CSV table of C-alpha atoms and ligand atoms in Angstrom, one decimal:
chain,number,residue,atom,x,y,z
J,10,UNK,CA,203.2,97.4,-50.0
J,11,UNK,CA,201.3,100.0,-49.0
J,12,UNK,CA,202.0,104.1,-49.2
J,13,UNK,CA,201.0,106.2,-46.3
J,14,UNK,CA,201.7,110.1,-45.4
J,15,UNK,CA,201.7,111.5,-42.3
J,16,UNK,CA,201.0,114.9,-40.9
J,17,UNK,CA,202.3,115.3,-37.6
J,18,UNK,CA,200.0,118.3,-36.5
J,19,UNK,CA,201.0,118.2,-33.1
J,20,UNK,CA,203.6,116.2,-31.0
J,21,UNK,CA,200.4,113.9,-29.9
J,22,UNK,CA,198.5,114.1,-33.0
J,23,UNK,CA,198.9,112.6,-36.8
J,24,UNK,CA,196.5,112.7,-40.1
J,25,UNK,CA,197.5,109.5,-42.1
J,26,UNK,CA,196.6,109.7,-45.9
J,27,UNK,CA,197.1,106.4,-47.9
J,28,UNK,CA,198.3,107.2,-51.2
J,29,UNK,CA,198.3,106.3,-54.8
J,30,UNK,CA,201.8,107.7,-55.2
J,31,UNK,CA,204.4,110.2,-54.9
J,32,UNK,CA,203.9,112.8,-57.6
J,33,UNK,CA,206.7,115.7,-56.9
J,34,UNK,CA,209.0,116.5,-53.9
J,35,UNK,CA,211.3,119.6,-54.2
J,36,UNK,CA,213.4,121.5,-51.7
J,37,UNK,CA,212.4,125.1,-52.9
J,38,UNK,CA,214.8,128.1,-51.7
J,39,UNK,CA,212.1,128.5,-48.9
J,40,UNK,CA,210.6,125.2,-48.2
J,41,UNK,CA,210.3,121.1,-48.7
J,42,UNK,CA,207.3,120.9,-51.3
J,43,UNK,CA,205.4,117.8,-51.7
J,44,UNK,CA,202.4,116.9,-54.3
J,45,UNK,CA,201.2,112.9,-53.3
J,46,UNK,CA,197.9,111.4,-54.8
J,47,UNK,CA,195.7,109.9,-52.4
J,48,UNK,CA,192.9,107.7,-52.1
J,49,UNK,CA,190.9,109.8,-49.7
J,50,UNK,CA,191.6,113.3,-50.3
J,51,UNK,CA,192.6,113.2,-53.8
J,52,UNK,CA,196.1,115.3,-55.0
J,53,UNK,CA,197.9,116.8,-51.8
J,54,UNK,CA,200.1,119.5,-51.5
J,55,UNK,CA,202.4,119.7,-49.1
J,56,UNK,CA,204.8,122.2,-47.3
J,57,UNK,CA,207.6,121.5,-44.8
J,58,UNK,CA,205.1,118.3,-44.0
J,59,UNK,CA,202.5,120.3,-43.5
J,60,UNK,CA,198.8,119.7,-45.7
J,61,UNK,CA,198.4,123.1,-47.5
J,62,UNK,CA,195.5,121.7,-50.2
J,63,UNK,CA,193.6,118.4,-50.9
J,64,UNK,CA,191.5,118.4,-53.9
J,65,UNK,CA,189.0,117.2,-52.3
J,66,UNK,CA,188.5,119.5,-49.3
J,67,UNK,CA,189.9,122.5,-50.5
J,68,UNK,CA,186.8,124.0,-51.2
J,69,UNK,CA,185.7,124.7,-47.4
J,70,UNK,CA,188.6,127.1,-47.0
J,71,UNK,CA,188.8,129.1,-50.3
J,72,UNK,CA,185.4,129.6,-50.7
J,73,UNK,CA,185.3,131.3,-46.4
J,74,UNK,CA,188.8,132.8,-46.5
J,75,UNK,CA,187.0,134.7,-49.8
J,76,UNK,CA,183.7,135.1,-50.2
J,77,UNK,CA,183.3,136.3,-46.6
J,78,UNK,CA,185.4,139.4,-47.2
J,79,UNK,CA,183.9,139.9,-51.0
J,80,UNK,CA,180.1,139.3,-50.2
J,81,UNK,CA,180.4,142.1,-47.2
J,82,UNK,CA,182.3,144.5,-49.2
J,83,UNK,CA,180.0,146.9,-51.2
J,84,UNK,CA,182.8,147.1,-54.3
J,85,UNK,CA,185.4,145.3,-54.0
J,86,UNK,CA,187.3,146.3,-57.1
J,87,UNK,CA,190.8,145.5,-56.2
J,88,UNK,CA,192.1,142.5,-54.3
J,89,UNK,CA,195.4,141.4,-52.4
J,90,UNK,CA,196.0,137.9,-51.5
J,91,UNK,CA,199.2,137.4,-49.9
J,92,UNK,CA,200.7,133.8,-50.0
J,93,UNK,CA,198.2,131.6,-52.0
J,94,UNK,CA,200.3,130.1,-53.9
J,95,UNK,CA,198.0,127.4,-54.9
J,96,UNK,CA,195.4,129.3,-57.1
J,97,UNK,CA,192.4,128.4,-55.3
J,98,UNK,CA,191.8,132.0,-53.6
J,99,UNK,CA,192.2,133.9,-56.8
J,100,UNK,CA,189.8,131.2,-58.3
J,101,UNK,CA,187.0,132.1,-55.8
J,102,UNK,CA,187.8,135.7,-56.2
J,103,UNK,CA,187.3,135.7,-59.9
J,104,UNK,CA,184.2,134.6,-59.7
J,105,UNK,CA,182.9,138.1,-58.8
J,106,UNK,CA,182.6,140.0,-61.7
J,107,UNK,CA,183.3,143.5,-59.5
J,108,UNK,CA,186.3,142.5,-59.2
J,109,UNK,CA,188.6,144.7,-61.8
J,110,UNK,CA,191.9,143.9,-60.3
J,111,UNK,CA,193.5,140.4,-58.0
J,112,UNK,CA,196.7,140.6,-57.5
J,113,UNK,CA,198.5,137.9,-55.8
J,114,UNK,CA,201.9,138.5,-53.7
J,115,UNK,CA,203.4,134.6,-53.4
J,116,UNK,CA,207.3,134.6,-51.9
J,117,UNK,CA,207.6,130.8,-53.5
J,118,UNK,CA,207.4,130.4,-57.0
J,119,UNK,CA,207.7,126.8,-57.1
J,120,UNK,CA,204.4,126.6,-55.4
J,121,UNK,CA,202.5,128.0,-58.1
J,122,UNK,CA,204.8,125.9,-60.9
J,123,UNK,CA,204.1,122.7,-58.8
J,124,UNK,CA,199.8,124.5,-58.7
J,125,UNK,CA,200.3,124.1,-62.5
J,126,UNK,CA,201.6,121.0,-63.1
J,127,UNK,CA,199.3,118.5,-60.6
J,128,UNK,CA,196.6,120.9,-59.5
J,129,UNK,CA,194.3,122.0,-61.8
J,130,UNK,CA,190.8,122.6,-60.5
J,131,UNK,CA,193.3,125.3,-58.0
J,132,UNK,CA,195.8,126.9,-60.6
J,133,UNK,CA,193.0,127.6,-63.0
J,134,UNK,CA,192.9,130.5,-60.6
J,135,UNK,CA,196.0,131.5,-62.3
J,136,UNK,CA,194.6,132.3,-65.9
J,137,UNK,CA,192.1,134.9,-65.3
J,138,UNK,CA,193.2,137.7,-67.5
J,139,UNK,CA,192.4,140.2,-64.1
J,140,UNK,CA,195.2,138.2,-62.0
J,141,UNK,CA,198.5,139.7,-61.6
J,142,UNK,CA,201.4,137.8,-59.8
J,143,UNK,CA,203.8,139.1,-58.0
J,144,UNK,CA,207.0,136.9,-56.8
J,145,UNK,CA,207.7,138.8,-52.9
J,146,UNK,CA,207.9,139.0,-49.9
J,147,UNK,CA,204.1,139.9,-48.8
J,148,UNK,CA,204.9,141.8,-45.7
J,149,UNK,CA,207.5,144.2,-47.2
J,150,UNK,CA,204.9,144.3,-50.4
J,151,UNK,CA,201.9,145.4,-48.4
J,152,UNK,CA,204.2,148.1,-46.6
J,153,UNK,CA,205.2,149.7,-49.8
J,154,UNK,CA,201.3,150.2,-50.6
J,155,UNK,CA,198.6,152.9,-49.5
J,156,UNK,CA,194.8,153.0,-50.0
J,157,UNK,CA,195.2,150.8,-53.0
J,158,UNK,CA,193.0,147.4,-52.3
J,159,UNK,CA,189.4,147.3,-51.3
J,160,UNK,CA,190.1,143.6,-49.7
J,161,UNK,CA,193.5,142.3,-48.8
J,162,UNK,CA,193.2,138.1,-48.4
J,163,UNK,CA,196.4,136.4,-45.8
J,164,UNK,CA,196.1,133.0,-47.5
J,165,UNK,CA,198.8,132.1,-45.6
J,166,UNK,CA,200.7,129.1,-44.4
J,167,UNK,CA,201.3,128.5,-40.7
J,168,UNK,CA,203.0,131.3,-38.2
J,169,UNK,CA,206.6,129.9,-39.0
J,170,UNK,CA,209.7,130.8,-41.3
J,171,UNK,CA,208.5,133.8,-43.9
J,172,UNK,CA,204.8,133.5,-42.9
J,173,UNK,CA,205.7,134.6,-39.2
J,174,UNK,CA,205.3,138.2,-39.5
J,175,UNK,CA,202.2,137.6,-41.4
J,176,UNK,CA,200.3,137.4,-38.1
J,177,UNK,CA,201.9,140.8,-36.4
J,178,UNK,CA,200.5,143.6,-35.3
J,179,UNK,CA,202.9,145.8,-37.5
J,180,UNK,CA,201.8,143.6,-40.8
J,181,UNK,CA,198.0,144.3,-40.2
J,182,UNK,CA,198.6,148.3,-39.4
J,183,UNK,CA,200.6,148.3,-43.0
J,184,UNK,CA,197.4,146.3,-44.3
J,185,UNK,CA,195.2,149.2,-42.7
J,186,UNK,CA,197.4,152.2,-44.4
J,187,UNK,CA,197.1,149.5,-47.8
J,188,UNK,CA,193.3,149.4,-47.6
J,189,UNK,CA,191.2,152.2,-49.5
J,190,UNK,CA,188.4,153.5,-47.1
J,191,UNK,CA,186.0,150.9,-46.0
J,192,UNK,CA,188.4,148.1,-47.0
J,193,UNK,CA,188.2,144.7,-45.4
J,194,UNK,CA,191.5,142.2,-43.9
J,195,UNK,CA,190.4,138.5,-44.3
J,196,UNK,CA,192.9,136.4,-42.7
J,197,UNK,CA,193.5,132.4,-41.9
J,198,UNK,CA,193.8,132.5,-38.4
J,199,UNK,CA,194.3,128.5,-37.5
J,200,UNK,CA,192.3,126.2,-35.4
J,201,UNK,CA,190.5,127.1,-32.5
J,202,UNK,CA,191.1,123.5,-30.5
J,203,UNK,CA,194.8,123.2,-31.7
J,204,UNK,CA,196.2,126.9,-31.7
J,205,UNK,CA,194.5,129.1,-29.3
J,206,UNK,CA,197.4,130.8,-28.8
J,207,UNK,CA,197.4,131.8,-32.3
J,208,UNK,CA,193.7,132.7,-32.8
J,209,UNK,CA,194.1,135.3,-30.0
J,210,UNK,CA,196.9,136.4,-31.4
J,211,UNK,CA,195.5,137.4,-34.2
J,212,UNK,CA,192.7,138.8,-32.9
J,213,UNK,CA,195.0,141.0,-30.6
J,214,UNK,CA,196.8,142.2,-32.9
J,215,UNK,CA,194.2,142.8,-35.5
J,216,UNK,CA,191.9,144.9,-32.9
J,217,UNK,CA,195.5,147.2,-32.3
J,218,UNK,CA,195.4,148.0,-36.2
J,219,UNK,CA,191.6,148.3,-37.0
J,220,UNK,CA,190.3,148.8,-33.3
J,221,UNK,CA,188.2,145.6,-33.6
J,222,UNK,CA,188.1,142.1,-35.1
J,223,UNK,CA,185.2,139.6,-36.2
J,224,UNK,CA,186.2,135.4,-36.0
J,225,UNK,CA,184.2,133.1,-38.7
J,226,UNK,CA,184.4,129.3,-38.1
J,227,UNK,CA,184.4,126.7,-40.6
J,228,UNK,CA,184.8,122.9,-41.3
J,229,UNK,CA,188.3,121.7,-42.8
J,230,UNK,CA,188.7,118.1,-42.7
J,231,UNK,CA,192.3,118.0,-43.6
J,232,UNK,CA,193.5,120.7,-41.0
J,233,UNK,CA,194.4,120.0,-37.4
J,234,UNK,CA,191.4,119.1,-35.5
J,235,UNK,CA,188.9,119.8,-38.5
J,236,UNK,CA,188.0,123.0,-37.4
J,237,UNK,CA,189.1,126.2,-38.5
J,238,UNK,CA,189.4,129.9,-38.4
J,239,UNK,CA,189.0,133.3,-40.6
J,240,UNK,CA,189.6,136.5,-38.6
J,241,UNK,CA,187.9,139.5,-40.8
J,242,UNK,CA,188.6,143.5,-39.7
J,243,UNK,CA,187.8,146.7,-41.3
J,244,UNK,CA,188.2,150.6,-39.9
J,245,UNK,CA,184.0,150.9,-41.2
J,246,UNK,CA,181.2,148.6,-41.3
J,247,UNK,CA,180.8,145.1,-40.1
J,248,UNK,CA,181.6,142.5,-42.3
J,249,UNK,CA,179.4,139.3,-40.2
J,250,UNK,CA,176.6,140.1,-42.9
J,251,UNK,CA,176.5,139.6,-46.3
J,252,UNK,CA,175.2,143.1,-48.3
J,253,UNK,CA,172.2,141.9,-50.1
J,254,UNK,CA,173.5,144.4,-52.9
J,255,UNK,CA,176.2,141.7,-53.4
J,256,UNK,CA,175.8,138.8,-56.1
J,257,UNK,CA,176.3,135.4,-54.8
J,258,UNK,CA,178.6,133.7,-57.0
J,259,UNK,CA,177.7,130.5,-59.0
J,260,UNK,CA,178.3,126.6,-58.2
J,261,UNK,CA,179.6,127.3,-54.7
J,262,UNK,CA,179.8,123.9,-52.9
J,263,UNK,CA,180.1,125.5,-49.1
J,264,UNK,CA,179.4,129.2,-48.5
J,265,UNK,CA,175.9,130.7,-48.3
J,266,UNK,CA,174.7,133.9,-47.3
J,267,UNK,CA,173.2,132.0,-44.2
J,268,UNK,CA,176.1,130.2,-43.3
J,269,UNK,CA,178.0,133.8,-43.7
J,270,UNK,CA,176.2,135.0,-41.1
J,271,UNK,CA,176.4,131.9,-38.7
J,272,UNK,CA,180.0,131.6,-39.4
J,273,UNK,CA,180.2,134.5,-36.9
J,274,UNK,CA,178.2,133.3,-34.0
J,275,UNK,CA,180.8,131.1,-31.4
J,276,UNK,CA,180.7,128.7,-28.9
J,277,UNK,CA,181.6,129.5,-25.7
J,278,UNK,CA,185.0,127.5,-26.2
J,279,UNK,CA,185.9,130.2,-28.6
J,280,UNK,CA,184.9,133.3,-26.9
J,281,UNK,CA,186.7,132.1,-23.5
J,282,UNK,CA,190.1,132.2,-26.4
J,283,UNK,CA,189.2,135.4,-27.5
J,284,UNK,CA,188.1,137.0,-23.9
J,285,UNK,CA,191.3,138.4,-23.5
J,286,UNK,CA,191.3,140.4,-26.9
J,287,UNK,CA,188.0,141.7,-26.7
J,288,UNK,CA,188.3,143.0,-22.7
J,289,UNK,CA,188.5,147.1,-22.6
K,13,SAM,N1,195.6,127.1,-47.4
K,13,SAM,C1,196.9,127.0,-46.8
K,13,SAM,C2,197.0,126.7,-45.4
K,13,SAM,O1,196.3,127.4,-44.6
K,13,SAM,O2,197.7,125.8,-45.0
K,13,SAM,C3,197.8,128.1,-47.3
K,13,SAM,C4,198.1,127.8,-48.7
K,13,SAM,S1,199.3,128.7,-49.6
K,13,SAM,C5,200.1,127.4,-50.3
K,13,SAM,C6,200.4,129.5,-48.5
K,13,SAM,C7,201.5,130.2,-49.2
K,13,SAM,O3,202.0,131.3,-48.4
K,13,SAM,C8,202.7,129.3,-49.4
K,13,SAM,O4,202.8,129.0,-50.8
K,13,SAM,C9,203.9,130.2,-49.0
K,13,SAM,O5,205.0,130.1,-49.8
K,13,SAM,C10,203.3,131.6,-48.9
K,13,SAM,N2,204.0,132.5,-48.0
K,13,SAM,C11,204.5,132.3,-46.7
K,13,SAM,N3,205.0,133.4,-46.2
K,13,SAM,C12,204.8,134.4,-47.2
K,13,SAM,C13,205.2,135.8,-47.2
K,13,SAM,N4,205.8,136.4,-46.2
K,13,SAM,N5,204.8,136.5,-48.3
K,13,SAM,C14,204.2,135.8,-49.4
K,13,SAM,N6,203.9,134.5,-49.4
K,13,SAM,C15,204.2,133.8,-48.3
């Protein structure tokens, strides 16, 4: 008999996985966690039904939600990623030997045990002796901080439950007053062709804090429609070109410094979403 799993990413659209088996399903204090073994995308983790990491694919986001941010900061010393609980954006930022400090806010702690346990290649972002993790509540941790990160990373999950406020004005201001001068916001801001709605609303809200936003788009197989978004801001500079001070990491699999820069150049589609954030 054959295994299959299903994301239902909208009401008129599914992603079917056939899988090896079932490795782990948990209800955690916050959400239903599952870790299956497919044949096409490798190990799968999964969040109130929704694909959060495939082994196979996961590269695409970690390596744009991080290196963007990193490669256009002139010293990024000391990094925040909020949510993450996977490993795989303190993996990427590791690899630049700048960085002094990562520290990692994650409210669910069973998403980094069940990292551990069936995800490797991601939780190995875990065991850098630079990583610090924090068990909390990202938006009230953020708040508590001021001009103490030179990036801060959203590696969040979707706009519902504890991630909701994630994508507020009010969280990105506290991100603002949390960033030392010249810091940089990178967040996931969702698919351009499935969440519109949410890509502006990000963008809105993250022009009210900083005064203006930059969107990146990427490939994602796994993530509704394939196509994805990273919304950057910062109160100095422009962060849509790689400093050629910066070191490119080694053994990256998607980002380059050209596609850094293309990342930032949209199709029409895309500005029509973001028309109404960027008007006067
Ligand atoms: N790459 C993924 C995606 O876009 O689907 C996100 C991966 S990561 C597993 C997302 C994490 O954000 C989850 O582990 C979740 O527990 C965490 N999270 C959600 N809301 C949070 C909050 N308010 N503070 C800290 N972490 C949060």
């Amino acid at each position: 008999m054959e295994l299959w799993f299903s994301e239902h990413q909208t009401p008129d659209l599914s992603l079917g996985l056939r899988l090896r088996r079932t490795l782990h399903r948990e209800h955690t204090r916050f959400q239903e966690l599952l870790v299956v073994d497919s044949e096409a995308f490798g190990r799968v983790l999964c969040l109130d039904g929704t694909i959060q990491v495939t082994e196979r694919d996961e590269f695409f986001y970690h390596e744009m939600l991080v290196h963007l941010p990193l490669m256009a900061h002139p010293d990024p010393r000391r990094v925040l990623v909020i949510g993450g609980g996977d490993g795989g954006s303190l993996r990427e930022i590791c690899r630049h030997e700048v960085v002094e400090a990562a520290v990692q806010v994650e409210i669910d702690p069973a998403v980094m045990a069940a990292s551990r346990a069936y995800l490797p290649t991601l939780a190995v972002g875990f065991d850098d002796p630079r990583v610090d993790v924090r068990v909390a509540d990202g938006i009230a941790f953020v708040r508590e901080h001021r001009e103490a990160f030179d990036v801060i990373i959203c590696d969040s999950t979707d706009p519902v439950g504890p991630a909701q406020g994630l994508f507020e004005a009010d969280f990105y201001r506290s991100c603002r007053t949390a960033l030392r001068p010249g810091g940089i916001l990178a967040v996931q801001s969702e698919s351009p062709l499935v969440n519109a709605d949410v890509v502006r609303r990000v963008a809105l809200g993250m022009n009210a804090a900083f005064g203006q936003s930059h969107l990146a788009l990427g490939p994602m197989p796994t993530y509704p429609s394939g196509l994805w978004s990273y919304t950057l801001a910062t109160a100095a500079g422009d962060p849509r070109r790689p400093l050629p001070s910066r070191p490119l990491p080694e053994r990256l699999r998607y980002y380059t410094r050209d596609i850094h820069a293309a990342s930032f150049l949209l199709p029409p589609f895309v500005e029509e979403i973001l028309a109404p954030a960027t008007e006067p």
